[in-house]
XYZ file of C-alpha atoms in Angstrom:
491
model
C 114.439 54.206 106.766
C 116.333 55.733 103.793
C 118.580 53.450 101.825
C 122.324 53.983 101.841
C 124.038 55.218 98.685
C 125.253 51.700 97.892
C 121.692 50.373 97.943
C 120.327 52.911 95.453
C 119.927 51.532 91.940
C 121.735 53.699 89.407
C 120.645 53.680 85.791
C 123.333 55.334 83.621
C 120.856 55.762 80.754
C 118.414 57.753 82.895
C 118.422 61.510 82.679
C 116.651 63.610 85.345
C 113.289 65.077 84.441
C 109.804 65.691 85.828
C 106.891 64.923 83.543
C 104.487 66.501 86.041
C 106.365 69.819 86.168
C 106.638 69.958 82.371
C 102.911 69.270 81.972
C 102.103 71.932 84.582
C 103.994 74.766 82.859
C 102.551 73.818 79.462
C 99.034 73.742 80.884
C 99.597 77.107 82.587
C 100.591 78.623 79.228
C 97.249 77.568 77.725
C 95.219 78.879 80.671
C 96.810 82.229 81.578
C 98.398 85.009 79.523
C 100.528 86.081 82.506
C 101.734 82.518 83.030
C 102.496 82.240 79.313
C 104.780 85.285 79.376
C 106.518 84.066 82.541
C 107.244 80.661 81.014
C 108.403 82.077 77.666
C 110.876 84.378 79.448
C 112.201 81.525 81.603
C 112.389 78.341 79.534
C 113.486 77.148 76.117
C 112.263 74.253 74.029
C 115.374 72.224 74.846
C 114.611 72.492 78.583
C 111.769 69.971 78.146
C 112.765 66.317 78.299
C 109.853 64.628 76.540
C 109.707 65.080 72.755
C 105.944 65.611 72.973
C 106.450 68.445 75.461
C 109.041 70.061 73.224
C 106.574 69.987 70.332
C 103.794 71.494 72.454
C 106.109 74.257 73.687
C 107.184 74.994 70.103
C 103.551 75.382 69.075
C 102.894 77.714 72.016
C 105.981 79.768 71.230
C 105.103 80.183 67.532
C 101.502 81.138 68.306
C 102.710 83.865 70.646
C 105.214 85.079 68.026
C 102.315 85.401 65.552
C 100.253 87.349 68.142
C 97.651 84.567 68.273
C 95.873 83.942 71.584
C 97.307 80.782 73.109
C 94.634 78.366 74.266
C 93.929 74.665 74.006
C 92.134 74.954 70.661
C 94.847 77.095 69.027
C 97.623 74.790 70.259
C 95.716 71.749 68.910
C 95.435 73.326 65.481
C 99.093 74.325 65.440
C 100.210 70.816 66.384
C 97.906 69.392 63.724
C 99.573 71.635 61.137
C 102.883 70.045 62.210
C 101.261 66.588 61.730
C 102.183 65.639 65.308
C 98.881 66.148 67.153
C 98.085 62.420 67.263
C 101.629 61.436 68.234
C 101.582 63.669 71.329
C 98.278 62.184 72.497
C 95.782 64.473 70.764
C 93.568 67.117 72.434
C 93.026 64.750 75.349
C 96.675 65.056 76.368
C 96.510 68.838 76.124
C 93.459 68.728 78.403
C 95.420 66.526 80.788
C 98.200 69.149 80.922
C 95.655 71.857 81.741
C 94.095 69.671 84.462
C 97.428 69.531 86.331
C 97.162 73.288 86.989
C 95.234 73.610 90.239
C 96.770 76.999 91.035
C 99.191 79.206 89.086
C 100.761 80.106 92.443
C 102.919 77.008 91.938
C 104.170 78.168 88.530
C 107.593 79.465 89.671
C 108.298 76.222 91.541
C 107.501 74.105 88.482
C 109.501 76.357 86.152
C 112.469 75.994 88.516
C 112.031 72.217 88.551
C 112.016 72.006 84.751
C 115.037 74.287 84.502
C 117.049 72.496 87.207
C 116.461 69.134 85.585
C 117.550 70.571 82.234
C 120.772 71.834 83.837
C 121.430 68.443 85.426
C 120.837 66.703 82.100
C 123.217 69.072 80.341
C 125.870 68.511 82.985
C 125.506 64.753 82.810
C 125.682 64.827 79.019
C 128.789 67.010 79.102
C 130.576 64.929 81.741
C 129.778 61.706 79.875
C 131.138 63.255 76.684
C 134.304 64.306 78.538
C 134.642 60.802 79.920
C 134.221 59.335 76.424
C 136.792 61.683 74.875
C 139.259 61.034 77.681
C 139.017 57.306 77.016
C 138.992 57.304 73.224
C 140.980 60.356 72.043
C 144.669 61.107 72.206
C 145.121 64.171 74.431
C 148.045 66.246 73.146
C 147.800 68.976 75.770
C 146.270 68.048 79.123
C 145.971 71.658 80.288
C 143.930 72.616 77.225
C 141.744 69.505 77.605
C 141.070 70.360 81.253
C 140.394 74.044 80.466
C 137.921 73.133 77.712
C 136.233 70.543 79.936
C 135.880 73.016 82.814
C 134.341 75.578 80.484
C 131.835 73.062 79.089
C 130.766 72.038 82.597
C 130.509 75.656 83.714
C 128.447 76.622 80.677
C 126.081 73.747 81.380
C 125.758 74.702 85.049
C 125.272 78.412 84.450
C 121.947 78.034 82.663
C 120.016 78.256 85.889
C 116.902 80.379 85.996
C 117.470 83.763 87.593
C 115.265 86.849 87.643
C 115.690 89.129 84.634
C 114.774 92.249 86.554
C 115.776 93.859 89.826
C 113.369 96.225 91.537
C 114.203 99.916 91.682
C 114.184 99.563 95.475
C 116.921 96.901 95.420
C 119.058 98.902 92.982
C 118.567 102.123 94.962
C 119.831 100.380 98.119
C 122.961 99.244 96.275
C 123.576 102.755 94.913
C 123.096 104.200 98.407
C 125.794 101.868 99.766
C 128.169 102.995 97.002
C 127.465 106.676 97.750
C 128.109 106.120 101.470
C 131.315 104.298 100.589
C 132.405 107.208 98.379
C 131.558 109.756 101.103
C 133.710 107.822 103.568
C 136.601 107.591 101.101
C 136.434 111.327 100.338
C 136.554 112.062 104.065
C 139.643 109.866 104.189
C 141.080 111.945 101.282
C 141.164 108.951 98.953
C 138.481 109.464 96.249
C 138.351 105.680 95.788
C 135.333 103.405 95.557
C 137.122 100.744 93.517
C 140.642 99.336 93.713
C 143.212 101.997 94.562
C 145.415 102.906 91.572
C 148.101 104.334 93.854
C 147.923 107.748 92.130
C 145.706 110.390 93.755
C 145.265 112.424 90.560
C 144.123 109.328 88.683
C 141.831 108.264 91.534
C 140.089 111.656 91.306
C 139.249 110.963 87.648
C 138.399 107.262 87.821
C 137.620 106.667 91.531
C 139.883 103.631 91.245
C 139.465 100.465 89.183
C 135.776 99.767 89.636
C 133.894 96.495 89.894
C 133.136 94.837 86.517
C 134.924 97.535 84.482
C 137.558 96.995 81.803
C 140.414 99.511 81.687
C 142.563 99.697 78.559
C 146.196 100.828 78.742
C 147.248 101.726 75.210
C 150.635 102.874 73.911
C 153.288 102.185 71.308
C 155.927 99.482 72.009
C 158.450 100.294 74.791
C 156.429 103.297 76.006
C 155.943 101.714 79.456
C 152.593 99.873 79.227
C 153.691 96.790 81.140
C 155.576 98.887 83.691
C 152.463 100.980 84.386
C 150.276 97.859 84.682
C 152.778 96.363 87.156
C 152.738 99.606 89.143
C 148.943 99.426 89.263
C 149.049 95.763 90.292
C 151.615 96.354 93.058
C 149.727 99.420 94.342
C 146.475 97.451 94.397
C 148.096 94.625 96.358
C 150.021 96.776 98.841
C 147.897 99.937 99.162
C 144.490 98.588 98.143
C 145.039 95.312 100.062
C 143.469 93.151 97.330
C 144.738 90.082 95.492
C 145.825 90.544 91.875
C 146.108 88.059 88.988
C 148.492 88.852 86.139
C 148.268 86.962 82.845
C 151.534 87.710 81.047
C 151.391 86.404 77.484
C 154.637 88.068 76.461
C 157.028 88.269 79.412
C 158.466 85.549 81.643
C 157.224 85.530 85.266
C 160.772 85.966 86.633
C 161.226 89.036 84.461
C 158.008 90.477 85.898
C 159.137 89.866 89.475
C 162.512 91.468 88.734
C 160.634 94.497 87.407
C 158.495 94.633 90.546
C 161.624 94.464 92.681
C 163.361 97.197 90.652
C 160.314 99.449 90.941
C 159.981 98.885 94.692
C 163.697 99.146 95.523
C 164.598 101.952 93.076
C 167.551 99.882 91.945
C 168.479 99.805 88.259
C 166.881 96.791 86.563
C 170.046 96.198 84.544
C 172.034 95.837 87.757
C 169.462 93.422 89.188
C 169.679 91.301 86.043
C 173.460 91.296 86.464
C 173.745 90.848 90.234
C 177.542 91.211 90.142
C 177.070 94.971 89.622
C 175.102 95.410 92.843
C 176.885 97.227 95.649
C 176.130 96.353 99.265
C 173.535 99.090 99.708
C 171.636 98.163 96.530
C 171.848 94.465 97.338
C 170.193 95.093 100.705
C 167.468 97.136 98.994
C 166.857 94.326 96.481
C 166.566 91.673 99.201
C 164.160 93.858 101.172
C 162.047 94.386 98.067
C 162.139 90.686 97.236
C 160.626 90.048 100.651
C 157.990 92.757 100.099
C 157.050 91.376 96.674
C 156.940 87.831 98.069
C 154.396 88.960 100.667
C 152.212 90.813 98.172
C 149.070 88.834 97.117
C 150.024 88.771 93.433
C 149.588 85.700 91.209
C 151.363 85.461 87.843
C 150.570 83.119 84.950
C 153.073 83.450 82.095
C 151.703 80.724 79.805
C 152.233 81.990 76.222
C 149.582 81.747 73.512
C 146.636 81.284 75.868
C 143.067 81.339 74.602
C 140.526 83.540 76.339
C 138.651 80.469 77.575
C 141.787 79.318 79.405
C 142.221 82.725 81.022
C 138.559 82.654 82.098
C 138.870 79.212 83.676
C 142.077 80.051 85.529
C 140.716 83.370 86.801
C 137.530 81.759 88.119
C 139.454 78.931 89.739
C 141.740 81.461 91.445
C 138.731 83.505 92.611
C 137.250 80.361 94.143
C 140.440 79.726 96.131
C 141.082 83.408 96.946
C 137.825 85.408 97.272
C 139.923 88.573 97.771
C 140.902 88.503 94.080
C 139.783 91.979 93.005
C 141.975 92.895 90.027
C 143.049 91.065 86.863
C 145.758 92.250 84.456
C 146.063 90.805 80.933
C 149.249 91.642 78.995
C 148.308 91.898 76.201
C 145.223 91.698 73.925
C 147.172 91.110 70.711
C 148.710 87.889 72.065
C 145.469 86.189 73.124
C 145.109 83.121 70.882
C 141.829 82.630 68.963
C 139.305 80.408 70.718
C 137.871 77.300 69.120
C 134.694 79.268 68.398
C 136.674 81.509 66.043
C 136.234 80.367 62.452
C 139.223 79.993 60.181
C 137.639 82.578 57.879
C 137.518 85.206 60.635
C 139.907 88.103 60.091
C 142.074 89.609 62.782
C 139.551 92.352 63.511
C 136.853 89.750 64.226
C 139.220 87.775 66.474
C 139.997 90.929 68.460
C 136.290 91.763 68.694
C 135.536 88.348 70.209
C 138.468 88.528 72.633
C 137.569 92.081 73.696
C 133.941 91.113 74.323
C 135.047 88.017 76.246
C 137.210 90.180 78.527
C 134.256 92.480 79.223
C 131.953 89.536 79.912
C 134.527 88.040 82.295
C 134.769 91.304 84.237
C 130.990 91.478 84.602
C 130.609 87.819 85.464
C 133.326 87.862 88.133
C 132.523 91.415 89.356
C 136.234 92.191 89.138
C 137.987 95.070 87.327
C 140.280 94.000 84.482
C 143.234 95.951 83.104
C 143.828 95.024 79.463
C 147.012 96.182 77.742
C 146.732 97.058 74.054
C 149.220 98.190 71.450
C 148.513 101.249 69.320
C 148.790 101.108 65.554
C 151.537 102.882 63.617
C 149.347 105.802 62.573
C 150.235 107.605 65.812
C 153.919 107.623 64.734
C 153.158 109.013 61.289
C 150.964 111.913 62.406
C 153.384 114.807 61.969
C 154.505 116.517 65.175
C 151.418 115.699 67.249
C 151.980 112.115 68.382
C 149.550 112.205 71.303
C 147.363 109.063 71.062
C 143.676 109.131 70.155
C 140.984 106.474 70.484
C 141.237 105.772 66.752
C 144.871 104.712 67.266
C 143.822 101.515 69.035
C 144.401 98.506 66.802
C 141.029 97.229 65.562
C 139.745 100.135 67.681
C 135.996 99.788 67.101
C 135.396 96.753 69.298
C 138.008 97.653 71.929
C 136.736 101.199 72.362
C 133.139 99.983 72.572
C 133.765 97.288 75.199
C 136.152 99.281 77.396
C 134.862 101.370 80.283
C 138.104 103.325 80.667
C 140.793 103.936 78.039
C 144.180 105.323 79.118
C 147.039 106.286 76.815
C 150.696 106.750 77.712
C 152.496 109.608 75.991
C 156.187 110.376 76.446
C 157.604 113.096 74.230
C 161.143 111.696 74.558
C 159.944 108.490 72.876
C 159.941 110.419 69.617
C 163.535 111.657 69.701
C 164.784 114.439 67.447
C 166.462 112.093 65.001
C 163.148 110.600 63.942
C 160.812 113.562 64.550
C 159.995 116.370 62.157
C 162.389 119.287 62.012
C 161.900 121.695 64.862
C 160.181 119.145 67.115
C 161.876 119.745 70.455
C 159.090 118.361 72.696
C 161.410 115.894 74.400
C 164.004 118.540 75.141
C 161.548 121.093 76.533
C 159.454 118.605 78.473
C 162.337 116.795 80.178
C 164.685 119.689 80.792
C 166.337 119.438 84.191
C 165.191 115.894 84.967
C 167.702 113.329 86.282
C 169.165 110.834 83.749
C 166.752 108.017 82.964
C 163.774 110.088 84.090
C 161.013 110.947 81.614
C 158.024 113.246 81.904
C 154.873 111.289 80.992
C 151.246 112.129 80.295
C 148.691 109.473 81.255
C 145.731 110.468 79.098
C 142.308 109.219 80.222
C 140.629 109.449 76.813
C 137.465 107.579 77.742
C 135.778 107.166 81.110
C 132.296 105.752 80.839
C 131.404 106.555 84.446
C 133.545 109.576 85.197
C 135.677 112.396 83.876
C 138.383 112.383 81.225
C 141.635 114.284 81.541
C 145.398 113.953 81.813
C 147.462 112.816 84.791
C 151.079 114.035 84.821
C 153.698 111.509 85.935
C 157.422 110.879 86.054
C 158.674 107.619 84.577
C 161.973 106.259 85.871
C 162.984 104.075 82.941
C 165.895 102.476 84.801
C 163.614 100.757 87.287
C 160.169 100.949 85.693
C 158.592 103.230 88.276
C 155.846 105.786 87.667
C 155.516 108.592 90.206
C 153.293 111.671 90.470
C 154.815 114.861 89.100
C 155.894 117.333 91.784
C 154.143 120.678 92.210
C 157.245 122.513 90.957
C 157.389 120.422 87.794
C 153.634 120.843 87.235
C 154.114 124.635 87.309
C 157.090 124.468 84.948
C 155.206 122.190 82.560
C 152.283 124.610 82.531
C 154.663 127.241 81.167
C 155.964 124.780 78.552
C 152.424 124.033 77.375
C 151.715 127.699 76.780
C 154.496 127.828 74.194
C 154.208 124.248 72.877
C 150.820 123.513 71.297
C 151.751 119.875 70.711
C 152.065 119.259 74.438
C 148.651 120.613 75.331
C 146.107 118.372 77.081
């Protein structure tokens, strides 16, 4: 009869391991070339618990690196050159390892056993270290301590053996499902296989925000980056029916909700901020939109100065509690604080490179699209009459451009008004002629699309309530005439 938990002796100094499994995989390496390659691609020296086994594995690894056939004799000589052959038990112990291998059919099981024990040891070591620090160190910020602890535990747990390769058959089945999904969406006149952007013209280019992809929204300050990201988030939640997480490193969460309400209700944001100006009709619209926003599956974290590791932990925790989380918005890259792994000697470009790569890794790990807002450098303002953004205008653009799957730029000609533009630059006047007050014609330029087409989507931007809308057919035709006479407005 099994003993109850209270009857089991617990030794806090013991760390899980299996001497038999470790001996088996080492013996298999010395008996079979195929087994050797399987073990080398699955385990590391630190995965072995016994010091002697680590030394044997190191000898095997170095022999293979030097293109020397790995067998009992070669391993013995290598260990002897390290002056550790006698301490590990000599050739007799190597023979004993080989004798444990009755059939290499059990190799995967023993590799898994060695790996799982290594993961458990790492987790125990990490949790004991956390326990020690919690009891001996002064914790200035509990949230940061918890975030760091969660990341350490997750890193320890994630080193579980998984296959490096997928068969072409498995991948082909996945691609077939995506093609069928796309066919169905085209029949439904949607062109979406990812998260719906809410804009048909943009969906045709990008097919929505796709799984594991990072989409950059780049523009100069006050061009409408945050407004566009909020439009995307609200469309995803209400049209796409997915949950959305917004990490706002710059703007207060109440400000964001007010913007969402203004966009949904078409009521001037200034009036919402000063409720006394609201008339009865607008007040009813605001309350209706407040209810709509409240029912949208949108989560907002407005903690300033967050590190990327904190964003990762919070996003994964949210995904665990809400599996429908299918879009993450980070506003914005320049305000992500350096992680502890960033050295004090690292320059800003290196910090951005690490943060950009971390965002991409998070998207792939969570299988969730991420929208990352970025600010363009000043060179776009100083480029004569043609202020349309280019990929090189991204701040520290090399890393961002490389890691991003999609890069979108916002361009509004009225942003560069005549008082600050070069003489004769009447883009704003010609592009926005006849539009209502507060309305601005906007180009959303898809400058990079790793898995689709590039191009320009034409939108209206209602600055008073932060709402982007597709350009009407009549305006599209008028703008086509403007482009023929205005080379600086061409796509």
